[in-house]
mmCIF file of C-alpha atoms and ligand atoms in Angstrom:
data_model
loop_
_atom_site.group_PDB
_atom_site.id
_atom_site.type_symbol
_atom_site.label_atom_id
_atom_site.label_comp_id
_atom_site.label_asym_id
_atom_site.label_seq_id
_atom_site.Cartn_x
_atom_site.Cartn_y
_atom_site.Cartn_z
ATOM 1 C CA MET A 7 174.192 207.770 114.384
ATOM 2 C CA ASN A 8 175.221 205.097 116.863
ATOM 3 C CA ILE A 9 178.133 203.251 115.264
ATOM 4 C CA GLU A 10 178.374 200.779 118.130
ATOM 5 C CA GLN A 11 174.921 199.472 117.221
ATOM 6 C CA LEU A 12 176.290 198.466 113.818
ATOM 7 C CA ILE A 13 179.318 196.565 115.164
ATOM 8 C CA ARG A 14 178.992 192.771 115.414
ATOM 9 C CA PRO A 15 177.335 192.353 118.829
ATOM 10 C CA ASP A 16 179.684 189.530 119.865
ATOM 11 C CA LEU A 17 182.687 191.851 119.454
ATOM 12 C CA ILE A 18 181.445 194.464 121.901
ATOM 13 C CA GLY A 19 183.589 194.317 125.021
ATOM 14 C CA MET A 20 186.311 192.345 123.246
ATOM 15 C CA LYS A 21 189.872 192.901 124.434
ATOM 16 C CA ALA A 22 192.390 193.452 121.624
ATOM 17 C CA TYR A 23 195.600 191.410 121.484
ATOM 18 C CA SER A 24 198.292 193.337 123.263
ATOM 19 C CA SER A 25 201.698 192.954 121.656
ATOM 20 C CA ALA A 26 205.066 193.620 123.274
ATOM 21 C CA ARG A 27 205.333 196.781 121.176
ATOM 22 C CA ASP A 28 201.917 197.943 122.394
ATOM 23 C CA GLU A 29 202.953 197.519 126.010
ATOM 24 C CA PHE A 30 206.297 199.285 125.809
ATOM 25 C CA GLU A 31 207.174 201.984 123.312
ATOM 26 C CA GLY A 32 210.134 204.223 123.618
ATOM 27 C CA THR A 33 213.861 203.913 123.942
ATOM 28 C CA ALA A 34 215.743 201.322 125.922
ATOM 29 C CA SER A 35 219.183 199.837 125.518
ATOM 30 C CA VAL A 36 218.070 196.223 125.774
ATOM 31 C CA PHE A 37 214.845 194.812 124.332
ATOM 32 C CA LEU A 38 214.068 191.358 125.674
ATOM 33 C CA ASP A 39 210.298 191.572 125.584
ATOM 34 C CA ALA A 40 209.186 190.182 122.208
ATOM 35 C CA ASN A 41 211.072 186.900 121.720
ATOM 36 C CA GLU A 42 212.837 188.331 118.698
ATOM 37 C CA ASN A 43 216.244 187.258 117.452
ATOM 38 C CA PRO A 44 218.600 189.864 118.990
ATOM 39 C CA ASN A 45 221.054 189.975 116.052
ATOM 40 C CA ASP A 46 220.520 193.173 114.089
ATOM 41 C CA ASN A 47 219.897 192.595 110.371
ATOM 42 C CA GLY A 48 217.577 195.571 109.885
ATOM 43 C CA VAL A 49 214.361 193.590 110.198
ATOM 44 C CA ASN A 50 214.853 191.387 113.275
ATOM 45 C CA ARG A 51 212.427 193.532 115.334
ATOM 46 C CA TYR A 52 208.645 193.561 115.002
ATOM 47 C CA PRO A 53 207.330 196.636 113.182
ATOM 48 C CA ASP A 54 205.263 199.426 114.740
ATOM 49 C CA PRO A 55 201.771 197.832 114.966
ATOM 50 C CA LEU A 56 200.072 201.191 114.455
ATOM 51 C CA GLN A 57 202.475 202.508 111.775
ATOM 52 C CA LYS A 58 202.650 205.921 113.434
ATOM 53 C CA SER A 59 205.403 207.537 111.320
ATOM 54 C CA LEU A 60 203.845 206.393 108.074
ATOM 55 C CA LYS A 61 200.364 207.493 109.131
ATOM 56 C CA ALA A 62 201.676 210.920 110.124
ATOM 57 C CA LYS A 63 203.197 211.346 106.687
ATOM 58 C CA LEU A 64 200.148 210.065 104.795
ATOM 59 C CA ALA A 65 197.787 212.164 106.914
ATOM 60 C CA THR A 66 199.747 215.327 106.059
ATOM 61 C CA LEU A 67 199.716 214.412 102.380
ATOM 62 C CA LYS A 68 195.984 213.700 102.443
ATOM 63 C CA GLU A 69 195.171 216.693 104.664
ATOM 64 C CA THR A 70 193.545 214.598 107.361
ATOM 65 C CA ASN A 71 194.397 213.365 110.883
ATOM 66 C CA PRO A 72 196.285 210.161 111.660
ATOM 67 C CA GLU A 73 193.412 209.138 113.990
ATOM 68 C CA ASN A 74 191.122 209.040 110.965
ATOM 69 C CA LEU A 75 193.444 206.701 109.055
ATOM 70 C CA PHE A 76 193.755 202.908 109.134
ATOM 71 C CA LEU A 77 196.390 201.056 107.092
ATOM 72 C CA GLY A 78 195.951 197.572 105.706
ATOM 73 C CA ASN A 79 197.834 194.993 103.680
ATOM 74 C CA GLY A 80 196.278 196.471 100.533
ATOM 75 C CA SER A 81 192.693 197.742 100.335
ATOM 76 C CA ASP A 82 191.748 194.098 100.093
ATOM 77 C CA GLU A 83 192.581 193.625 103.773
ATOM 78 C CA CYS A 84 190.604 196.761 104.694
ATOM 79 C CA ILE A 85 187.570 195.400 102.827
ATOM 80 C CA ASP A 86 187.831 192.058 104.612
ATOM 81 C CA LEU A 87 188.182 193.690 108.036
ATOM 82 C CA LEU A 88 185.041 195.761 107.420
ATOM 83 C CA PHE A 89 183.105 192.538 106.893
ATOM 84 C CA ARG A 90 184.559 191.070 110.067
ATOM 85 C CA LEU A 91 183.796 194.181 112.099
ATOM 86 C CA PHE A 92 180.246 194.868 110.988
ATOM 87 C CA CYS A 93 178.729 191.620 109.715
ATOM 88 C CA SER A 94 177.590 188.607 111.678
ATOM 89 C CA PRO A 95 178.208 185.569 109.461
ATOM 90 C CA GLY A 96 175.028 183.945 108.231
ATOM 91 C CA ILE A 97 172.884 186.800 109.517
ATOM 92 C CA ASP A 98 173.746 190.185 108.011
ATOM 93 C CA THR A 99 173.584 191.193 104.366
ATOM 94 C CA VAL A 100 175.599 193.767 102.447
ATOM 95 C CA ALA A 101 174.959 195.511 99.141
ATOM 96 C CA ALA A 102 177.310 196.504 96.340
ATOM 97 C CA MET A 103 176.979 198.171 92.985
ATOM 98 C CA SER A 104 177.402 195.837 90.035
ATOM 99 C CA PRO A 105 179.436 195.491 87.894
ATOM 100 C CA SER A 106 182.227 196.512 90.217
ATOM 101 C CA TYR A 107 185.380 195.302 91.929
ATOM 102 C CA GLY A 108 185.292 191.523 92.426
ATOM 103 C CA MET A 109 186.659 191.424 95.980
ATOM 104 C CA TYR A 110 183.427 192.742 97.514
ATOM 105 C CA SER A 111 181.648 189.524 96.606
ATOM 106 C CA VAL A 112 184.665 187.300 97.344
ATOM 107 C CA SER A 113 185.081 188.828 100.805
ATOM 108 C CA ALA A 114 181.336 188.494 101.397
ATOM 109 C CA ARG A 115 181.497 184.819 100.493
ATOM 110 C CA ILE A 116 184.531 184.129 102.697
ATOM 111 C CA ASN A 117 182.806 185.804 105.627
ATOM 112 C CA ASN A 118 179.520 183.957 105.002
ATOM 113 C CA VAL A 119 177.655 187.193 104.394
ATOM 114 C CA GLU A 120 174.982 187.485 101.717
ATOM 115 C CA LEU A 121 175.751 190.097 99.072
ATOM 116 C CA LYS A 122 172.999 191.892 97.219
ATOM 117 C CA GLU A 123 174.272 193.182 93.872
ATOM 118 C CA ILE A 124 172.548 196.363 92.706
ATOM 119 C CA LEU A 125 172.866 196.768 88.967
ATOM 120 C CA LEU A 126 173.976 200.016 87.383
ATOM 121 C CA ASN A 127 171.873 201.308 84.509
ATOM 122 C CA GLU A 128 172.604 199.775 81.072
ATOM 123 C CA ASP A 129 174.788 202.756 80.175
ATOM 124 C CA PHE A 130 176.714 202.343 83.481
ATOM 125 C CA THR A 131 175.172 205.424 85.045
ATOM 126 C CA PHE A 132 173.890 205.313 88.551
ATOM 127 C CA SER A 133 170.332 205.546 89.738
ATOM 128 C CA THR A 134 170.461 206.989 93.247
ATOM 129 C CA ASP A 135 166.834 206.440 94.216
ATOM 130 C CA ARG A 136 166.969 202.806 93.185
ATOM 131 C CA PHE A 137 170.203 202.314 95.166
ATOM 132 C CA ILE A 138 168.652 203.885 98.256
ATOM 133 C CA GLU A 139 165.658 201.603 97.927
ATOM 134 C CA GLU A 140 167.516 198.371 97.164
ATOM 135 C CA SER A 141 170.246 198.786 99.783
ATOM 136 C CA LYS A 142 167.758 199.166 102.652
ATOM 137 C CA GLY A 143 168.491 196.804 105.536
ATOM 138 C CA SER A 144 172.094 196.049 104.478
ATOM 139 C CA LYS A 145 174.918 196.541 106.972
ATOM 140 C CA LEU A 146 177.433 197.775 104.383
ATOM 141 C CA LEU A 147 177.000 199.362 100.973
ATOM 142 C CA PHE A 148 179.992 199.273 98.614
ATOM 143 C CA LEU A 149 180.253 202.108 96.124
ATOM 144 C CA CYS A 150 183.269 202.351 93.834
ATOM 145 C CA SER A 151 184.084 205.703 92.262
ATOM 146 C CA PRO A 152 185.724 205.809 89.781
ATOM 147 C CA ASN A 153 184.338 202.359 89.281
ATOM 148 C CA ASN A 154 186.241 199.285 88.182
ATOM 149 C CA PRO A 155 185.589 198.134 85.423
ATOM 150 C CA THR A 156 183.347 200.879 83.993
ATOM 151 C CA ALA A 157 185.787 203.752 84.788
ATOM 152 C CA PHE A 158 182.800 206.020 85.551
ATOM 153 C CA SER A 159 182.639 208.258 88.609
ATOM 154 C CA ILE A 160 179.471 208.608 90.641
ATOM 155 C CA PRO A 161 178.578 212.319 90.989
ATOM 156 C CA ARG A 162 179.594 213.548 94.456
ATOM 157 C CA LYS A 163 176.163 214.805 95.396
ATOM 158 C CA GLU A 164 174.644 211.426 94.557
ATOM 159 C CA ILE A 165 177.140 209.707 96.849
ATOM 160 C CA THR A 166 176.362 212.048 99.728
ATOM 161 C CA ARG A 167 172.626 211.622 99.171
ATOM 162 C CA ILE A 168 173.076 207.875 99.500
ATOM 163 C CA VAL A 169 175.214 208.247 102.643
ATOM 164 C CA GLU A 170 172.559 210.496 104.201
ATOM 165 C CA ASN A 171 169.838 207.959 103.456
ATOM 166 C CA PHE A 172 171.624 204.742 104.386
ATOM 167 C CA SER A 173 171.317 203.328 107.870
ATOM 168 C CA GLY A 174 174.505 201.225 107.671
ATOM 169 C CA ILE A 175 178.080 202.011 106.651
ATOM 170 C CA VAL A 176 178.799 203.254 103.124
ATOM 171 C CA VAL A 177 182.197 202.015 101.928
ATOM 172 C CA LEU A 178 183.362 204.329 99.178
ATOM 173 C CA ASP A 179 186.218 202.743 97.240
ATOM 174 C CA GLU A 180 188.345 205.513 95.741
ATOM 175 C CA ALA A 181 191.205 203.316 94.487
ATOM 176 C CA TYR A 182 191.316 205.333 91.240
ATOM 177 C CA ILE A 183 190.484 208.790 92.593
ATOM 178 C CA ASP A 184 193.862 210.305 91.635
ATOM 179 C CA PHE A 185 192.960 209.908 87.953
ATOM 180 C CA ALA A 186 189.507 211.504 88.279
ATOM 181 C CA LYS A 187 188.435 214.976 87.185
ATOM 182 C CA GLU A 188 186.667 215.787 90.449
ATOM 183 C CA PRO A 189 188.254 215.373 93.889
ATOM 184 C CA GLY A 190 186.980 212.592 96.135
ATOM 185 C CA LEU A 191 185.007 212.871 99.347
ATOM 186 C CA LEU A 192 187.853 212.839 101.862
ATOM 187 C CA GLY A 193 187.361 216.522 102.622
ATOM 188 C CA GLU A 194 183.758 215.791 103.652
ATOM 189 C CA LEU A 195 184.408 212.760 105.838
ATOM 190 C CA GLU A 196 183.777 214.606 109.106
ATOM 191 C CA LYS A 197 180.185 215.317 108.116
ATOM 192 C CA TYR A 198 179.335 211.647 107.658
ATOM 193 C CA PRO A 199 179.939 209.261 110.590
ATOM 194 C CA ASN A 200 178.681 206.303 108.524
ATOM 195 C CA LEU A 201 181.093 206.860 105.619
ATOM 196 C CA VAL A 202 184.449 205.138 105.210
ATOM 197 C CA ILE A 203 186.706 205.782 102.232
ATOM 198 C CA CYS A 204 189.209 203.250 100.906
ATOM 199 C CA GLN A 205 192.203 204.365 98.878
ATOM 200 C CA THR A 206 195.372 202.534 97.908
ATOM 201 C CA LEU A 207 199.008 203.137 97.013
ATOM 202 C CA SER A 208 198.673 200.431 94.329
ATOM 203 C CA LYS A 209 197.486 202.658 91.476
ATOM 204 C CA ALA A 210 198.615 206.293 91.034
ATOM 205 C CA PHE A 211 201.375 205.931 93.640
ATOM 206 C CA GLY A 212 202.863 202.984 91.741
ATOM 207 C CA LEU A 213 203.344 200.776 94.814
ATOM 208 C CA ALA A 214 201.139 197.724 94.158
ATOM 209 C CA GLY A 215 203.990 195.432 95.201
ATOM 210 C CA ILE A 216 204.313 196.728 98.758
ATOM 211 C CA ARG A 217 200.581 196.209 99.548
ATOM 212 C CA LEU A 218 199.395 199.312 101.321
ATOM 213 C CA GLY A 219 195.722 200.188 101.554
ATOM 214 C CA LEU A 220 194.345 203.297 103.253
ATOM 215 C CA LEU A 221 191.004 203.480 104.993
ATOM 216 C CA PHE A 222 189.667 206.813 106.221
ATOM 217 C CA GLY A 223 186.833 207.017 108.710
ATOM 218 C CA SER A 224 185.672 208.360 112.065
ATOM 219 C CA LYS A 225 188.028 207.906 115.026
ATOM 220 C CA GLU A 226 185.545 205.421 116.454
ATOM 221 C CA ILE A 227 185.554 203.166 113.389
ATOM 222 C CA ILE A 228 189.344 203.404 113.082
ATOM 223 C CA SER A 229 189.856 202.386 116.690
ATOM 224 C CA TRP A 230 187.545 199.396 116.193
ATOM 225 C CA LEU A 231 189.536 198.321 113.133
ATOM 226 C CA ASN A 232 192.745 198.629 115.149
ATOM 227 C CA LYS A 233 191.229 196.334 117.747
ATOM 228 C CA ILE A 234 190.383 193.515 115.338
ATOM 229 C CA LYS A 235 193.294 193.681 112.882
ATOM 230 C CA PRO A 236 196.184 191.208 112.931
ATOM 231 C CA PRO A 237 198.808 192.856 115.187
ATOM 232 C CA TYR A 238 201.512 193.502 112.571
ATOM 233 C CA ASN A 239 199.451 193.656 109.384
ATOM 234 C CA VAL A 240 201.725 196.203 107.667
ATOM 235 C CA ASN A 241 205.263 194.865 107.640
ATOM 236 C CA GLN A 242 208.469 196.774 108.302
ATOM 237 C CA LEU A 243 209.694 196.708 104.682
ATOM 238 C CA THR A 244 206.398 198.181 103.467
ATOM 239 C CA GLN A 245 206.338 200.902 106.117
ATOM 240 C CA GLN A 246 209.932 201.921 105.401
ATOM 241 C CA PHE A 247 209.607 201.759 101.618
ATOM 242 C CA ALA A 248 206.423 203.856 101.651
ATOM 243 C CA LEU A 249 207.955 206.438 104.003
ATOM 244 C CA ASP A 250 210.956 206.875 101.705
ATOM 245 C CA TYR A 251 208.941 206.775 98.493
ATOM 246 C CA LEU A 252 206.458 209.410 99.574
ATOM 247 C CA ASN A 253 209.307 211.934 99.449
ATOM 248 C CA ASN A 254 209.012 211.630 95.650
ATOM 249 C CA TRP A 255 205.692 213.468 95.611
ATOM 250 C CA GLU A 256 206.521 215.358 92.413
ATOM 251 C CA LYS A 257 207.434 212.152 90.587
ATOM 252 C CA ILE A 258 204.156 210.546 91.695
ATOM 253 C CA GLN A 259 202.173 213.549 90.497
ATOM 254 C CA SER A 260 203.948 213.754 87.160
ATOM 255 C CA GLU A 261 203.420 210.032 86.526
ATOM 256 C CA THR A 262 199.704 210.471 87.244
ATOM 257 C CA ALA A 263 199.518 213.399 84.820
ATOM 258 C CA GLU A 264 201.342 211.326 82.195
ATOM 259 C CA ILE A 265 198.917 208.415 82.619
ATOM 260 C CA ILE A 266 195.949 210.786 82.273
ATOM 261 C CA SER A 267 197.405 212.264 79.086
ATOM 262 C CA GLU A 268 198.159 208.798 77.681
ATOM 263 C CA ARG A 269 194.579 207.793 78.511
ATOM 264 C CA LYS A 270 193.408 210.582 76.195
ATOM 265 C CA VAL A 271 195.737 209.380 73.418
ATOM 266 C CA LEU A 272 194.344 205.864 73.726
ATOM 267 C CA GLU A 273 190.715 207.021 73.942
ATOM 268 C CA ILE A 274 191.007 209.032 70.734
ATOM 269 C CA ALA A 275 192.848 206.262 68.894
ATOM 270 C CA LEU A 276 190.445 203.521 69.996
ATOM 271 C CA GLU A 277 187.405 205.437 68.700
ATOM 272 C CA LYS A 278 188.675 205.005 65.128
ATOM 273 C CA TYR A 279 188.593 201.227 64.823
ATOM 274 C CA SER A 280 185.596 199.738 63.064
ATOM 275 C CA PHE A 281 185.565 196.769 65.470
ATOM 276 C CA VAL A 282 185.310 199.109 68.481
ATOM 277 C CA GLU A 283 181.645 199.806 69.161
ATOM 278 C CA GLU A 284 182.038 202.033 72.210
ATOM 279 C CA VAL A 285 184.859 203.613 74.174
ATOM 280 C CA PHE A 286 183.490 204.398 77.615
ATOM 281 C CA PRO A 287 184.738 207.702 79.034
ATOM 282 C CA SER A 288 187.311 207.062 81.748
ATOM 283 C CA ASP A 289 188.038 208.713 85.069
ATOM 284 C CA ALA A 290 190.572 205.985 85.943
ATOM 285 C CA ASN A 291 193.876 204.541 84.663
ATOM 286 C CA PHE A 292 192.108 202.099 82.359
ATOM 287 C CA ILE A 293 189.619 202.210 79.522
ATOM 288 C CA LEU A 294 186.669 199.917 78.973
ATOM 289 C CA VAL A 295 185.785 199.307 75.331
ATOM 290 C CA ARG A 296 182.925 197.399 73.779
ATOM 291 C CA VAL A 297 184.012 195.552 70.661
ATOM 292 C CA ASN A 298 182.314 193.325 68.113
ATOM 293 C CA ASP A 299 183.967 190.121 69.399
ATOM 294 C CA ALA A 300 185.817 190.463 72.702
ATOM 295 C CA ASN A 301 187.003 186.842 72.911
ATOM 296 C CA LYS A 302 188.547 186.984 69.450
ATOM 297 C CA LEU A 303 190.293 190.309 70.038
ATOM 298 C CA TYR A 304 191.486 189.206 73.467
ATOM 299 C CA GLN A 305 193.089 186.091 71.981
ATOM 300 C CA TYR A 306 194.599 188.066 69.112
ATOM 301 C CA LEU A 307 196.276 190.447 71.561
ATOM 302 C CA ILE A 308 197.553 187.555 73.668
ATOM 303 C CA ASN A 309 199.115 186.079 70.521
ATOM 304 C CA ARG A 310 200.887 189.418 70.063
ATOM 305 C CA GLY A 311 202.178 189.263 73.646
ATOM 306 C CA ILE A 312 199.714 191.858 74.960
ATOM 307 C CA VAL A 313 197.466 191.001 77.896
ATOM 308 C CA VAL A 314 194.306 192.991 78.576
ATOM 309 C CA ARG A 315 191.340 192.002 80.748
ATOM 310 C CA ASN A 316 188.303 190.427 79.167
ATOM 311 C CA ARG A 317 185.338 191.688 81.233
ATOM 312 C CA SER A 318 182.644 190.132 79.028
ATOM 313 C CA THR A 319 181.297 187.836 81.730
ATOM 314 C CA GLN A 320 180.583 190.747 84.113
ATOM 315 C CA PRO A 321 176.991 191.997 84.370
ATOM 316 C CA LEU A 322 176.149 194.533 81.600
ATOM 317 C CA CYS A 323 179.651 194.104 80.144
ATOM 318 C CA GLN A 324 179.052 191.800 77.163
ATOM 319 C CA ASN A 325 181.905 192.036 74.646
ATOM 320 C CA THR A 326 184.045 194.398 76.669
ATOM 321 C CA LEU A 327 187.773 194.541 77.202
ATOM 322 C CA ARG A 328 189.496 196.596 79.881
ATOM 323 C CA LEU A 329 192.832 198.109 78.905
ATOM 324 C CA THR A 330 195.100 199.533 81.583
ATOM 325 C CA VAL A 331 196.909 202.670 80.395
ATOM 326 C CA GLY A 332 200.573 201.705 80.032
ATOM 327 C CA THR A 333 203.673 203.713 79.211
ATOM 328 C CA ALA A 334 203.614 205.695 75.945
ATOM 329 C CA LYS A 335 205.686 202.920 74.366
ATOM 330 C CA GLU A 336 203.378 200.145 75.564
ATOM 331 C CA ASN A 337 200.307 202.035 74.372
ATOM 332 C CA GLN A 338 201.884 202.462 70.932
ATOM 333 C CA LEU A 339 202.492 198.701 70.789
ATOM 334 C CA VAL A 340 198.810 198.081 71.540
ATOM 335 C CA LEU A 341 197.725 200.511 68.829
ATOM 336 C CA GLU A 342 200.145 198.993 66.299
ATOM 337 C CA ALA A 343 198.690 195.548 67.066
ATOM 338 C CA LEU A 344 195.134 196.888 66.697
ATOM 339 C CA ASN A 345 196.061 198.510 63.353
ATOM 340 C CA GLN A 346 196.877 195.051 62.036
ATOM 341 C CA TYR A 347 193.825 193.306 63.455
ATOM 342 C CA GLN A 348 191.631 191.677 60.800
ATOM 343 C CA ILE A 349 187.971 191.551 61.776
HETATM 344 N N1 PMP B 407 189.608 198.627 94.855
HETATM 345 C C1 PMP B 407 189.460 198.588 93.530
HETATM 346 C C2 PMP B 407 188.282 199.275 92.924
HETATM 347 C C3 PMP B 407 190.380 197.914 92.733
HETATM 348 O O1 PMP B 407 190.193 197.867 91.411
HETATM 349 C C4 PMP B 407 191.481 197.267 93.332
HETATM 350 C C5 PMP B 407 192.525 196.489 92.570
HETATM 351 N N2 PMP B 407 192.373 196.236 91.294
HETATM 352 C C6 PMP B 407 191.589 197.344 94.707
HETATM 353 C C7 PMP B 407 190.651 198.030 95.445
HETATM 354 C C8 PMP B 407 192.702 196.631 95.417
HETATM 355 O O2 PMP B 407 193.605 197.492 95.953
HETATM 356 P P1 PMP B 407 194.863 196.973 96.757
HETATM 357 O O3 PMP B 407 195.943 196.697 95.776
HETATM 358 O O4 PMP B 407 195.174 198.124 97.660
HETATM 359 O O5 PMP B 407 194.451 195.738 97.528
#
């Protein structure tokens, strides 16, 4: 597969911005090359534009190579940069499963790229042949597994069948993969030059506030993303905080296990309410439920000081609420409120 043929033609041959830190790395006693304020306050210097220490640590943790890893200001920046790299505004189209994460269509709109939404089946399962057919001719295809808001995973062999049959880039969003029963596709990345995988530290890692998104792909795609990204897209505070926090690997893993076990508690409890029509099985850190009157229940919970997400306006999601799994105490508060709900 020739990746260069998929890149926006007007970007070919483009010279990346060269920052002071790109042009000189290493030790010196006096740095007068970047028009920084010389007074040391811990953050007066520009950060490493390629986040080398942090990438080395993340690559070890994820059992991959730093050259296959791109870091963004959240996955949202990675998604936007993929549009900018591969799609000519007003010309190219992309495809995405639907219902799914809202930023695919927002990013498409901002970049003036037409988005074709391919509906899941009514029961939120995935029809691979239909996806292969309907995504033909698109530059990018967004798949989200486990999917937001349905919390379903797409079977691995269905994902790879799509990747093998798609002539553009498949963007597999694995934001919730740490909560899933099956591992993701990172271990198979090398086999598929047209696959990129997005992950994030915002969910299982508990670091939504520092904004750090991970994109895994071929060295070629990663070096293109490095060319077009804003020079210092991951700030110093984020890089340092993540580096320190990743030493708490056991804490991160035990929190994930706790969330998965709390998810089970909630799933079982939710099944019992007469106003709950369906609890969709979850591979993520949230549960989608279909209820008899989502607007009424949503407002009732708000009045009790509990905010969930009403997903009823999403395709195929009539009368659904999405509940993030909270702490054991928070989940008990939700269940106590639901116990007192009058239909
Ligand atoms: N992908 C999915 C599927 C999401 O649900 C979200 C956030 N809700 C994101 C990506 C955004 O991740 P980040 O915080 O890294 O921008």
